[in-house]
C-alpha atoms as a PDB file:
ATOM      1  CA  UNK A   1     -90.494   1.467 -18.178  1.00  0.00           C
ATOM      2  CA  UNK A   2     -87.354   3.025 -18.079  1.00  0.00           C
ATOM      3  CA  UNK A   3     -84.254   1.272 -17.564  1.00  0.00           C
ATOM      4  CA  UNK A   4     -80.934   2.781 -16.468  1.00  0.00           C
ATOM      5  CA  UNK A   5     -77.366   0.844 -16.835  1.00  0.00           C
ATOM      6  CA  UNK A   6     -75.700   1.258 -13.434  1.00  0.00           C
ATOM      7  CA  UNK A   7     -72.732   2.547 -13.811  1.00  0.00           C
ATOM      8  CA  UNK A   8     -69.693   1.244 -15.230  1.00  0.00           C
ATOM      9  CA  UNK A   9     -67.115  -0.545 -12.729  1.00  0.00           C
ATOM     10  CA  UNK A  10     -63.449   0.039 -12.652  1.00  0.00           C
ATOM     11  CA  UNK A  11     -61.676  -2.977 -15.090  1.00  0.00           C
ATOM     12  CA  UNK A  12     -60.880  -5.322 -12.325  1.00  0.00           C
ATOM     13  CA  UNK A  13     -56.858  -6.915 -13.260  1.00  0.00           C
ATOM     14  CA  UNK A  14     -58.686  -9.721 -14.753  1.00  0.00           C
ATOM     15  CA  UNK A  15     -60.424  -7.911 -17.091  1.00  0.00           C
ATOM     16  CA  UNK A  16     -57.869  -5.614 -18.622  1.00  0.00           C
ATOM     17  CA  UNK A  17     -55.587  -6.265 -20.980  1.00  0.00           C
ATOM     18  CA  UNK A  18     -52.386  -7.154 -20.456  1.00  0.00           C
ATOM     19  CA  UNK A  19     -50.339  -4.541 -21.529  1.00  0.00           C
ATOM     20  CA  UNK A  20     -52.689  -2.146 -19.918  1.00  0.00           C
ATOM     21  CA  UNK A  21     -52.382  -4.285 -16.367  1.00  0.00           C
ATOM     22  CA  UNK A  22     -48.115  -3.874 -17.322  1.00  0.00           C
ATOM     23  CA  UNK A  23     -48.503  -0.078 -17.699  1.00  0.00           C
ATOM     24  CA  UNK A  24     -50.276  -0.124 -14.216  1.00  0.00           C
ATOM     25  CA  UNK A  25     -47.580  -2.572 -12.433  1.00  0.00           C
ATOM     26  CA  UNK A  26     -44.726  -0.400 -13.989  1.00  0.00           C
ATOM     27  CA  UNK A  27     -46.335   3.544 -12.964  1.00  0.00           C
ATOM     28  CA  UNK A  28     -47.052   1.798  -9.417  1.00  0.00           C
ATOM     29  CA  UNK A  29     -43.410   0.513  -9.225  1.00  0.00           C
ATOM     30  CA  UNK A  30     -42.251   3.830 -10.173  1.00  0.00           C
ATOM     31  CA  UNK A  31     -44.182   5.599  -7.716  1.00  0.00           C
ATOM     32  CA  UNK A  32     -43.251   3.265  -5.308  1.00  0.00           C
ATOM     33  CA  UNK A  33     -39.280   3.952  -5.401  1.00  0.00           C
ATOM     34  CA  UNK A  34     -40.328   7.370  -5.409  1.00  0.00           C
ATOM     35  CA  UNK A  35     -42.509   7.842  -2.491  1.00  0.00           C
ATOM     36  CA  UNK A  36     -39.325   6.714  -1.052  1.00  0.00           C
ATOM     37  CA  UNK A  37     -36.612   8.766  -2.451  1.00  0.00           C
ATOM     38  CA  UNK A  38     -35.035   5.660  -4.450  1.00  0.00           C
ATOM     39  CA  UNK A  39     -35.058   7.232  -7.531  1.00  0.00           C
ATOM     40  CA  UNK A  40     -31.015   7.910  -7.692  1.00  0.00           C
ATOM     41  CA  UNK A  41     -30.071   4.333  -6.324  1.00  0.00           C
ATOM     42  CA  UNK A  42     -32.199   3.063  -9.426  1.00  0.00           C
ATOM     43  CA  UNK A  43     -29.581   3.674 -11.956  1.00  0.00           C
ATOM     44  CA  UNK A  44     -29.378   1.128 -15.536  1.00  0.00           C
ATOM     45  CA  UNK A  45     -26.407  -0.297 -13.782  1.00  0.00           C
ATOM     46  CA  UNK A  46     -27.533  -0.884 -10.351  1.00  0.00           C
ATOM     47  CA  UNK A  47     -31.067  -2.142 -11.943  1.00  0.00           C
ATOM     48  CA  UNK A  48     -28.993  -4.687 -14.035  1.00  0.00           C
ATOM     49  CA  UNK A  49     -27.447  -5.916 -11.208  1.00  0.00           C
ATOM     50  CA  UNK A  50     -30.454  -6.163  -8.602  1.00  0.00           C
ATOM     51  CA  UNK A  51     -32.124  -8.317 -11.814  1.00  0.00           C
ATOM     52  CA  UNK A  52     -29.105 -10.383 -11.855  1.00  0.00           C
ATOM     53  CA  UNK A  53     -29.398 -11.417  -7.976  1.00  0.00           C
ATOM     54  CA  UNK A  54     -33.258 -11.639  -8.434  1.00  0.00           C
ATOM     55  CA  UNK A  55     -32.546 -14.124 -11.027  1.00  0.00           C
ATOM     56  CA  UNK A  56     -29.986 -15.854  -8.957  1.00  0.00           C
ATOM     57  CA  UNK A  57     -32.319 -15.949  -6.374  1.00  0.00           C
ATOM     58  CA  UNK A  58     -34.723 -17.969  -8.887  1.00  0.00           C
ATOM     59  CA  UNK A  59     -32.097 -20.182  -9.753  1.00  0.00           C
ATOM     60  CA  UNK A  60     -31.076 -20.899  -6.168  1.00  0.00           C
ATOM     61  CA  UNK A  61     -34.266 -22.770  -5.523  1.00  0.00           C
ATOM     62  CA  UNK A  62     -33.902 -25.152  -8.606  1.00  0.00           C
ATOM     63  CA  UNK A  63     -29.964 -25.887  -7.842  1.00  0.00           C
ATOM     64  CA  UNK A  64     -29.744 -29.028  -6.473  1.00  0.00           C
ATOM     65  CA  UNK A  65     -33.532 -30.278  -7.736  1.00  0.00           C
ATOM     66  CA  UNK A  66     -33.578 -33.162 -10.217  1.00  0.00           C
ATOM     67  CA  UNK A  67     -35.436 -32.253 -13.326  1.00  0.00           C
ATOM     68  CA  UNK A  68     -38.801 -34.364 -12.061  1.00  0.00           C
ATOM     69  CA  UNK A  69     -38.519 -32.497  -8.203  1.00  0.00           C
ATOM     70  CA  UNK A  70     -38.447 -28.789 -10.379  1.00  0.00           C
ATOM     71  CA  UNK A  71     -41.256 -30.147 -12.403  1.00  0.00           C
ATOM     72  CA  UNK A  72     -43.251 -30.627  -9.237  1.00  0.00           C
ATOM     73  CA  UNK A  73     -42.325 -27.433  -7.607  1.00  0.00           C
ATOM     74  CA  UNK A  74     -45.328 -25.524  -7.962  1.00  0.00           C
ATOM     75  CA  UNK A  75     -47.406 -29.171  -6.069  1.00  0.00           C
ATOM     76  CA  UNK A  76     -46.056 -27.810  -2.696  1.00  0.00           C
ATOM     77  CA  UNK A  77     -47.497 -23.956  -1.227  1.00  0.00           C
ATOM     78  CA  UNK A  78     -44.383 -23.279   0.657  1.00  0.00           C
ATOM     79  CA  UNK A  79     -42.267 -23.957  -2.559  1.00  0.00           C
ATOM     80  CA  UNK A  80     -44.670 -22.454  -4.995  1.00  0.00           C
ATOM     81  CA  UNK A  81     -44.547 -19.310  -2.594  1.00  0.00           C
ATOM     82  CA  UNK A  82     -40.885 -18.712  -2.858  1.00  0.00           C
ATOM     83  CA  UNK A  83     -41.024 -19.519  -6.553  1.00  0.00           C
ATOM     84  CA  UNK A  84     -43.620 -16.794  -7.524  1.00  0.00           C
ATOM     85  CA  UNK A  85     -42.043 -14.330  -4.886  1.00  0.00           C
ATOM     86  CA  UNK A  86     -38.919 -14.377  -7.065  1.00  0.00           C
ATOM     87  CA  UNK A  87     -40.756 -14.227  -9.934  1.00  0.00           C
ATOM     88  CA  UNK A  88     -42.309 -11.141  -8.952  1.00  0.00           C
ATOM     89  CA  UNK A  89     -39.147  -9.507  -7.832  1.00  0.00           C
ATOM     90  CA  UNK A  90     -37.064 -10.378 -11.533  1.00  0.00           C
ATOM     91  CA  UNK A  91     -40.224  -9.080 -13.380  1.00  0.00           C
ATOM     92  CA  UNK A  92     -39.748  -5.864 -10.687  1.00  0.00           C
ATOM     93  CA  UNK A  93     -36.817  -5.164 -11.307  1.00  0.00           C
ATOM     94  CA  UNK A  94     -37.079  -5.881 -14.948  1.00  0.00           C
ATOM     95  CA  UNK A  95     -40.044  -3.254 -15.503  1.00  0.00           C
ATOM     96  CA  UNK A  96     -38.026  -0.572 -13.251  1.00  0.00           C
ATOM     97  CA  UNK A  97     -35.108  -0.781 -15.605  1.00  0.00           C
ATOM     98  CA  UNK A  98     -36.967  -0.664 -19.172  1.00  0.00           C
ATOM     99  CA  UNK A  99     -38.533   2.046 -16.951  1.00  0.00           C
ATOM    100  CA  UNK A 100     -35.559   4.084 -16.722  1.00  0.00           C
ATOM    101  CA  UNK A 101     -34.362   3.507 -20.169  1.00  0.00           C
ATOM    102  CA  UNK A 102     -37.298   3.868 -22.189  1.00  0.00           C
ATOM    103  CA  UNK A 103     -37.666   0.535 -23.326  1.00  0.00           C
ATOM    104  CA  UNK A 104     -41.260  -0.573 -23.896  1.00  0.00           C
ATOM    105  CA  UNK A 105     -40.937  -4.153 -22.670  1.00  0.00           C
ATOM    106  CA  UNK A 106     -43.680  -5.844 -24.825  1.00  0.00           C
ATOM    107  CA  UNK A 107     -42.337  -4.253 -27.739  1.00  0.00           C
ATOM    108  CA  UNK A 108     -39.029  -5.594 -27.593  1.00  0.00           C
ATOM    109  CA  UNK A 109     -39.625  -8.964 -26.702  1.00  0.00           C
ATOM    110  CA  UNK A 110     -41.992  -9.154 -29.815  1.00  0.00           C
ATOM    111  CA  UNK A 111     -39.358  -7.542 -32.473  1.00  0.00           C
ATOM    112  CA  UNK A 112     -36.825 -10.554 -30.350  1.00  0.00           C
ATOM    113  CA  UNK A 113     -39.514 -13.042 -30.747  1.00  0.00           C
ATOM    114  CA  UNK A 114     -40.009 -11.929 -34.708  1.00  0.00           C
ATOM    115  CA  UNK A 115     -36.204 -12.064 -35.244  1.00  0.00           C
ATOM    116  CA  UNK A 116     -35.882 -14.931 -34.128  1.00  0.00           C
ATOM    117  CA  UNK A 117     -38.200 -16.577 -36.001  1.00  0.00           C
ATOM    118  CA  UNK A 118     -36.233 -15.304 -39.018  1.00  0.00           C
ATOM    119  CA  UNK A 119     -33.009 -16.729 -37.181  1.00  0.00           C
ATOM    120  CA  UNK A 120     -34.615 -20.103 -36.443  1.00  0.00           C
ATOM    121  CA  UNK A 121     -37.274 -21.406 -38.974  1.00  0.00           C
ATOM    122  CA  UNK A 122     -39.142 -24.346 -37.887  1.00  0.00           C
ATOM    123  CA  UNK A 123     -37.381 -27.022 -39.793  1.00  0.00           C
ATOM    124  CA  UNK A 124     -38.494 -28.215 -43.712  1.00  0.00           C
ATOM    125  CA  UNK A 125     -39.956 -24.428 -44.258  1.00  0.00           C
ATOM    126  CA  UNK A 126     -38.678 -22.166 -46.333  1.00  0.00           C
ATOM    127  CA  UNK A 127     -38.525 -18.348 -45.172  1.00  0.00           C
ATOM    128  CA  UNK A 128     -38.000 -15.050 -47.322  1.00  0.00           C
ATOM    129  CA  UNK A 129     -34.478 -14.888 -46.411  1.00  0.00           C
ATOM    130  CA  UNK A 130     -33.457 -18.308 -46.617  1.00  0.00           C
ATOM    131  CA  UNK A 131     -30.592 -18.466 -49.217  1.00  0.00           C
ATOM    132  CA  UNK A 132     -30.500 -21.761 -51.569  1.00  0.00           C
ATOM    133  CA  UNK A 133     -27.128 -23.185 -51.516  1.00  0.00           C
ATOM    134  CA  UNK A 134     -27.514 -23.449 -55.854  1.00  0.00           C
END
């Protein structure tokens, strides 16, 4: 008996990785602004500052929250909603920008993550450029 494999499915989200699923989101962004002639508007400066009010936007929702009510946010759909929608619009306007500078986004936040480590070693450990005060 012969068996045949059917044939292979497209990766769903899930299943790719997740700088491949960040490649997708930032070429469908792109296109996007494009279909739409946004392309000059979406300058380094004016992608800065649509980040900035995204962010602000975030913050707005946590402003007068006591730390246990902003710990519970995500408990309530309409809340939880308006959390992720922000969310979704910082990390938009984030990938647009690295986008239009050429910054590979998972790149940099793993040299930042490595420096910092350097910067801040967990306490009692020594590191390779940790000085002796001798």
């Amino acid at each position: 008996m012969n068996e045949t494999q059917p044939p292979a499915r497209p990766a769903q989200p899930s299943e790719q990785r997740p700088e491949e699923r960040l490649d997708r989101l930032q070429r469908r962004l792109a296109q996007f602004a494009a279909a739409r002639g946004w392309e000059p508007y979406h300058t380094p400066k004016n992608l800065a500052v649509a980040l900035s009010v995204e962010a602000s936007e975030l913050v707005e929702i946590f402003q007068w929250l006591t730390p246990e009510q902003s710990a519970k946010i995500m408990d309530k759909p309409e809340s939880a909603h308006r959390v992720a929608d922000e969310v979704a619009d910082v990390l938009a306007y984030l990938l647009q920008f690295c986008e239009v500078l050429g910054v590979d986004v998972l790149d940099a936040l793993t040299a930042k993550i490595e420096r910092n480590e350097l910067r801040f070693p967990v306490p009692g450990t020594s590191t390779p450029n940790s000085h002796s005060s001798e």
